[in-house]
C-alpha cells in the first residue's frame, strides 16, 4: 500500500526532498534494516563480551570491564563528534550518497573489521601463542574503541535521518517503531543462533572460541546484507552545506519542537513548548545552541536512564543465570531470547503509541514501562536456584517494559530535534554520549566489586552470585524510576512536557482519512 503525499511546509533545498515522497512498506523496511548490523553486533557485545573476555580470552573481571569501558568512552566521545562532523559534511552527491549514508557506510566498514577482531580472531595470537596480559588488554581495548567509533557513526547517522526524511509524526513513529522491531528481530536471531551453537555445551560451562567465531560470522553477513539493502532502498536528501541561519530570534529555554507545532494537528505527539511558538524560518540551531535549551538536558537524562536500564540487564543476564541461579549454559541464550521475543509483542503495541499518548501522555506511557521493569526485577530478586524457572516468565515482563521505555525515549529525541535537522545528528550524539559514559562507569564499578569479592572469597561463588543479583536488580530498576521521575518533572515542574490540545482543520482531517492504514507522509 502506498500512502499519498500531503503538502509540507518545510523548506526544501537543492531539489526534491524525500520529505515529500510517498511512503510505501518497501521504503519503510529499507530504512528500518539500516541499523541491523549495529543491532546484531551490539546484542553479542553487551550480552557476551564480558563472558567471552573472562572465559575465552582469559582476562580478569576488571580487565574485561576496562575493555568494555574503553569502548564506551570512545563511543561517548565519538558520538557527539560524529554528530557535528556529519551535520557539516556533504557526503558524495555524485554517487547519490548524502552525509548520513556516507558516515553510515564508513562506520559499517569499521564495525566489520573490529568486531571480527574481538570475537572472531585474536591478532596477537597470530604472532605469539601466549601473548602477555598487557598485550591482550591493549589489543582488546583498541579494538573495542574502534568498534564503538564505527558503531556510533552508524547509530547517529541512521537516527538523524528520521527528521530529515519526514515531518509527519505518524511516519516518524512508524519509522522508529519499525526500526526498533528490527532491533528486536536482530537480537532474536543472535540468540537463536547462539542457542543452536550451545546445544552440546555441558551444564555450567561456557562456549569456546570457535562458537563465538561462528556467531560473529553470522552477525556480520546478515548485517552486511541489510546495510546494502538500506543504502540501495533509502532516498536521502543530498544537498550542499549552507551557513546555518542565525538563531538570534530564538528564546532561551524554548523547545525546538515548538516550531513544527504550527503545522501539526491531532497526529502530533504530546509535546509543546512552554513559550510562544517561534516562526519556522528562525528555528535552525547550530550544535552549540542546544546547550541553551532546557529540554535538551531533560531528554538526555531520560535517554541515559533508559539505556542504563536496558544495557545493564542485558550485560548481567548471563552472570545472573549461571553464577547466581546456577542454570545451564543454554539459558544464557534462552532468557535473552525471551526478553526480545516479548519485545515483539511490545513492538506491536507501539503502533498504539499515539492512542497511549493521547490517553496517558508521554509521562504515563514511560511510567507504565518503568513499572513493568521494576516489577520484573523486584520479583527476580526473590529467585533461588530452586525457583529459577520463574526467570522465563519474568524475562517476558522485562522485555515488555524495556521495549516501552526504549521506544518512548527514542521518540522523545525525535520530538526534541523537530525540524532542526541541520544539527540533529549532534543531538542524537549528545544523548548517546550520556548513555555510553554512564553504562561504562556502571559496568566498571560492578566488575571491580566482583573482582574484590572473588579475591576475598576465592573458594566460594555464593558471595559473587549475590552481588550479581544486587547489580542486576537494583541498578536498572532505580534507573527506570529515575527516568519516570524526570518525565514527571518535565510535565509538572519545568512544563516542557505539555499535552497538546488537538485542533484539526480541513486539510488535517483529510490527511487522517486517507487510508485504512494511516502512516501519513512527509
Coordinates of C-alpha atoms in Angstrom, one line a residue, residues 37-49 186-188 190-191:
X37 CA 24.4 -4.6 11.6
X38 CA 24.7 -2.4 14.7
X39 CA 21.9 -4.3 16.5
X40 CA 23.3 -7.8 15.9
X41 CA 26.8 -6.8 16.9
X42 CA 25.5 -4.9 19.9
X43 CA 23.5 -7.9 21.0
X44 CA 26.6 -10.0 21.2
X45 CA 28.7 -7.2 22.6
X46 CA 26.5 -6.4 25.6
X47 CA 25.3 -9.9 26.3
X48 CA 28.5 -11.9 25.8
X49 CA 31.6 -9.6 25.8
X186 CA 18.2 -8.9 15.2
X187 CA 18.6 -9.8 18.8
X188 CA 16.3 -12.7 18.5
X190 CA 21.6 -13.7 17.5
X191 CA 20.2 -15.6 20.5

